[in-house]
Amino acid sequence: MLVPDTPVLEIVVRGSILYLALFFLLRVVLKRQSGTTSVTDLLVIVLIADAAQNAMADDYSSVTDGLALVATIVFWAFALDFIAFRIPALRRFIHPGPLALVKDGHMVRPNMKRELITEEELRAQLRQQGVEDLEDAKAVYMDGDGSFSVIDGDRHPAKRKQAF
């Protein structure tokens, strides 16, 4: 039960490849789909759950195999955060900054196109933030975690709703 039947180095290499490949796919392809959970957090939760399930369900013959995989996943989660903190050049890839979608009430269409954000999706995000008209938004940003930040302008104070 405690003696690994798969070489630990193989588990570490497999876990590393899986984690880094999924990180890349989620960061580049599905950035706006992750919502308010960071990509690193999402990966750790999903991969640890799967690795732990395999270890508990006897898909691995030893607990050590499952622990080695979980440790590899946690290592990469920590390592990428550490790298982003220490190396500014990689920080933008690992934890990208906000991307402007609206400036002074006008859509920044090249940025919307890059992130595949339609005008309807943008307007829906504005409505969720309590901004009725695009012209009323001073700025809208898509943050690195896929969430939207809306900076409300004061262009039309008569149209503002009073918050209670």
mmCIF file with all atom_site columns, N, CA, C and O in Angstrom, residues 4 9 24 30-31 42 55-56 60 70-71 74 81 84 95 105 108 111 142 153:
data_model
loop_
_atom_site.group_PDB
_atom_site.id
_atom_site.type_symbol
_atom_site.label_atom_id
_atom_site.label_alt_id
_atom_site.label_comp_id
_atom_site.label_asym_id
_atom_site.label_entity_id
_atom_site.label_seq_id
_atom_site.pdbx_PDB_ins_code
_atom_site.Cartn_x
_atom_site.Cartn_y
_atom_site.Cartn_z
_atom_site.occupancy
_atom_site.B_iso_or_equiv
_atom_site.pdbx_formal_charge
_atom_site.auth_seq_id
_atom_site.auth_comp_id
_atom_site.auth_asym_id
_atom_site.auth_atom_id
_atom_site.pdbx_PDB_model_num
ATOM 1  N N  . PRO A 1 4   ? 5.366   2.593  -3.850  1.00 0.00 ? 4   PRO A N  1
ATOM 2  C CA . PRO A 1 4   ? 4.842   3.016  -5.157  1.00 0.00 ? 4   PRO A CA 1
ATOM 3  C C  . PRO A 1 4   ? 5.064   1.961  -6.230  1.00 0.00 ? 4   PRO A C  1
ATOM 4  O O  . PRO A 1 4   ? 6.101   1.329  -6.278  1.00 0.00 ? 4   PRO A O  1
ATOM 5  N N  . LEU A 1 9   ? 9.553   9.593  -10.101 1.00 0.00 ? 9   LEU A N  1
ATOM 6  C CA . LEU A 1 9   ? 9.978   10.566 -11.104 1.00 0.00 ? 9   LEU A CA 1
ATOM 7  C C  . LEU A 1 9   ? 8.981   10.622 -12.267 1.00 0.00 ? 9   LEU A C  1
ATOM 8  O O  . LEU A 1 9   ? 8.657   11.702 -12.767 1.00 0.00 ? 9   LEU A O  1
ATOM 9  N N  . PHE A 1 24  ? -1.380  26.704 -19.301 1.00 0.00 ? 24  PHE A N  1
ATOM 10 C CA . PHE A 1 24  ? -1.254  27.440 -20.559 1.00 0.00 ? 24  PHE A CA 1
ATOM 11 C C  . PHE A 1 24  ? -2.601  27.545 -21.267 1.00 0.00 ? 24  PHE A C  1
ATOM 12 O O  . PHE A 1 24  ? -2.999  28.625 -21.709 1.00 0.00 ? 24  PHE A O  1
ATOM 13 N N  . LEU A 1 30  ? -8.908  30.189 -22.290 1.00 0.00 ? 30  LEU A N  1
ATOM 14 C CA . LEU A 1 30  ? -10.150 30.329 -21.532 1.00 0.00 ? 30  LEU A CA 1
ATOM 15 C C  . LEU A 1 30  ? -10.082 31.383 -20.433 1.00 0.00 ? 30  LEU A C  1
ATOM 16 O O  . LEU A 1 30  ? -10.740 31.265 -19.420 1.00 0.00 ? 30  LEU A O  1
ATOM 17 N N  . LYS A 1 31  ? -9.319  32.434 -20.630 1.00 0.00 ? 31  LYS A N  1
ATOM 18 C CA . LYS A 1 31  ? -9.131  33.444 -19.594 1.00 0.00 ? 31  LYS A CA 1
ATOM 19 C C  . LYS A 1 31  ? -10.459 33.991 -19.081 1.00 0.00 ? 31  LYS A C  1
ATOM 20 O O  . LYS A 1 31  ? -10.696 34.056 -17.890 1.00 0.00 ? 31  LYS A O  1
ATOM 21 N N  . LEU A 1 42  ? -8.028  27.342 -9.712  1.00 0.00 ? 42  LEU A N  1
ATOM 22 C CA . LEU A 1 42  ? -8.889  26.401 -10.427 1.00 0.00 ? 42  LEU A CA 1
ATOM 23 C C  . LEU A 1 42  ? -8.141  25.121 -10.766 1.00 0.00 ? 42  LEU A C  1
ATOM 24 O O  . LEU A 1 42  ? -8.647  24.012 -10.551 1.00 0.00 ? 42  LEU A O  1
ATOM 25 N N  . ALA A 1 55  ? -6.058  8.126  -6.046  1.00 0.00 ? 55  ALA A N  1
ATOM 26 C CA . ALA A 1 55  ? -5.327  7.471  -4.961  1.00 0.00 ? 55  ALA A CA 1
ATOM 27 C C  . ALA A 1 55  ? -6.285  6.778  -3.990  1.00 0.00 ? 55  ALA A C  1
ATOM 28 O O  . ALA A 1 55  ? -5.996  5.699  -3.486  1.00 0.00 ? 55  ALA A O  1
ATOM 29 N N  . MET A 1 56  ? -7.432  7.388  -3.746  1.00 0.00 ? 56  MET A N  1
ATOM 30 C CA . MET A 1 56  ? -8.394  6.810  -2.801  1.00 0.00 ? 56  MET A CA 1
ATOM 31 C C  . MET A 1 56  ? -9.191  5.670  -3.423  1.00 0.00 ? 56  MET A C  1
ATOM 32 O O  . MET A 1 56  ? -9.580  4.745  -2.737  1.00 0.00 ? 56  MET A O  1
ATOM 33 N N  . TYR A 1 60  ? -4.557  3.831  -8.242  1.00 0.00 ? 60  TYR A N  1
ATOM 34 C CA . TYR A 1 60  ? -3.146  3.651  -7.929  1.00 0.00 ? 60  TYR A CA 1
ATOM 35 C C  . TYR A 1 60  ? -3.097  2.518  -6.921  1.00 0.00 ? 60  TYR A C  1
ATOM 36 O O  . TYR A 1 60  ? -3.967  2.368  -6.092  1.00 0.00 ? 60  TYR A O  1
ATOM 37 N N  . VAL A 1 70  ? -0.161  14.749 -6.020  1.00 0.00 ? 70  VAL A N  1
ATOM 38 C CA . VAL A 1 70  ? -0.710  15.921 -5.334  1.00 0.00 ? 70  VAL A CA 1
ATOM 39 C C  . VAL A 1 70  ? 0.417   16.886 -4.979  1.00 0.00 ? 70  VAL A C  1
ATOM 40 O O  . VAL A 1 70  ? 0.299   18.098 -5.168  1.00 0.00 ? 70  VAL A O  1
ATOM 41 N N  . ALA A 1 71  ? 1.535   16.381 -4.490  1.00 0.00 ? 71  ALA A N  1
ATOM 42 C CA . ALA A 1 71  ? 2.675   17.237 -4.135  1.00 0.00 ? 71  ALA A CA 1
ATOM 43 C C  . ALA A 1 71  ? 3.213   17.959 -5.370  1.00 0.00 ? 71  ALA A C  1
ATOM 44 O O  . ALA A 1 71  ? 3.580   19.139 -5.295  1.00 0.00 ? 71  ALA A O  1
ATOM 45 N N  . VAL A 1 74  ? 0.737   20.842 -6.201  1.00 0.00 ? 74  VAL A N  1
ATOM 46 C CA . VAL A 1 74  ? 0.888   21.940 -5.240  1.00 0.00 ? 74  VAL A CA 1
ATOM 47 C C  . VAL A 1 74  ? 2.214   22.671 -5.487  1.00 0.00 ? 74  VAL A C  1
ATOM 48 O O  . VAL A 1 74  ? 2.273   23.903 -5.422  1.00 0.00 ? 74  VAL A O  1
ATOM 49 N N  . ASP A 1 81  ? 3.480   31.063 -8.785  1.00 0.00 ? 81  ASP A N  1
ATOM 50 C CA . ASP A 1 81  ? 3.277   32.298 -8.026  1.00 0.00 ? 81  ASP A CA 1
ATOM 51 C C  . ASP A 1 81  ? 4.621   32.895 -7.611  1.00 0.00 ? 81  ASP A C  1
ATOM 52 O O  . ASP A 1 81  ? 4.818   34.113 -7.671  1.00 0.00 ? 81  ASP A O  1
ATOM 53 N N  . ALA A 1 84  ? 6.278   34.445 -10.676 1.00 0.00 ? 84  ALA A N  1
ATOM 54 C CA . ALA A 1 84  ? 5.615   35.702 -11.031 1.00 0.00 ? 84  ALA A CA 1
ATOM 55 C C  . ALA A 1 84  ? 6.032   36.827 -10.088 1.00 0.00 ? 84  ALA A C  1
ATOM 56 O O  . ALA A 1 84  ? 6.179   37.980 -10.507 1.00 0.00 ? 84  ALA A O  1
ATOM 57 N N  . HIS A 1 95  ? 0.195   36.183 -14.277 1.00 0.00 ? 95  HIS A N  1
ATOM 58 C CA . HIS A 1 95  ? -0.899  36.968 -13.685 1.00 0.00 ? 95  HIS A CA 1
ATOM 59 C C  . HIS A 1 95  ? -1.104  38.216 -14.535 1.00 0.00 ? 95  HIS A C  1
ATOM 60 O O  . HIS A 1 95  ? -0.628  39.292 -14.176 1.00 0.00 ? 95  HIS A O  1
ATOM 61 N N  . GLY A 1 105 ? -16.367 55.865 -22.404 1.00 0.00 ? 105 GLY A N  1
ATOM 62 C CA . GLY A 1 105 ? -17.650 55.557 -23.022 1.00 0.00 ? 105 GLY A CA 1
ATOM 63 C C  . GLY A 1 105 ? -17.571 54.943 -24.405 1.00 0.00 ? 105 GLY A C  1
ATOM 64 O O  . GLY A 1 105 ? -18.596 54.716 -25.040 1.00 0.00 ? 105 GLY A O  1
ATOM 65 N N  . VAL A 1 108 ? -13.226 49.597 -26.913 1.00 0.00 ? 108 VAL A N  1
ATOM 66 C CA . VAL A 1 108 ? -11.894 49.376 -27.471 1.00 0.00 ? 108 VAL A CA 1
ATOM 67 C C  . VAL A 1 108 ? -11.989 48.051 -28.227 1.00 0.00 ? 108 VAL A C  1
ATOM 68 O O  . VAL A 1 108 ? -11.704 46.979 -27.682 1.00 0.00 ? 108 VAL A O  1
ATOM 69 N N  . ASN A 1 111 ? -9.214  45.187 -28.414 1.00 0.00 ? 111 ASN A N  1
ATOM 70 C CA . ASN A 1 111 ? -9.087  44.395 -27.187 1.00 0.00 ? 111 ASN A CA 1
ATOM 71 C C  . ASN A 1 111 ? -10.269 43.442 -27.024 1.00 0.00 ? 111 ASN A C  1
ATOM 72 O O  . ASN A 1 111 ? -10.101 42.314 -26.561 1.00 0.00 ? 111 ASN A O  1
ATOM 73 N N  . MET A 1 142 ? -11.243 44.095 -18.318 1.00 0.00 ? 142 MET A N  1
ATOM 74 C CA . MET A 1 142 ? -11.320 42.675 -18.033 1.00 0.00 ? 142 MET A CA 1
ATOM 75 C C  . MET A 1 142 ? -10.059 42.340 -17.262 1.00 0.00 ? 142 MET A C  1
ATOM 76 O O  . MET A 1 142 ? -8.942  42.523 -17.751 1.00 0.00 ? 142 MET A O  1
ATOM 77 N N  . GLY A 1 153 ? -18.680 56.580 -14.879 1.00 0.00 ? 153 GLY A N  1
ATOM 78 C CA . GLY A 1 153 ? -18.408 58.001 -15.100 1.00 0.00 ? 153 GLY A CA 1
ATOM 79 C C  . GLY A 1 153 ? -19.543 58.849 -14.551 1.00 0.00 ? 153 GLY A C  1
ATOM 80 O O  . GLY A 1 153 ? -20.620 58.363 -14.212 1.00 0.00 ? 153 GLY A O  1
#
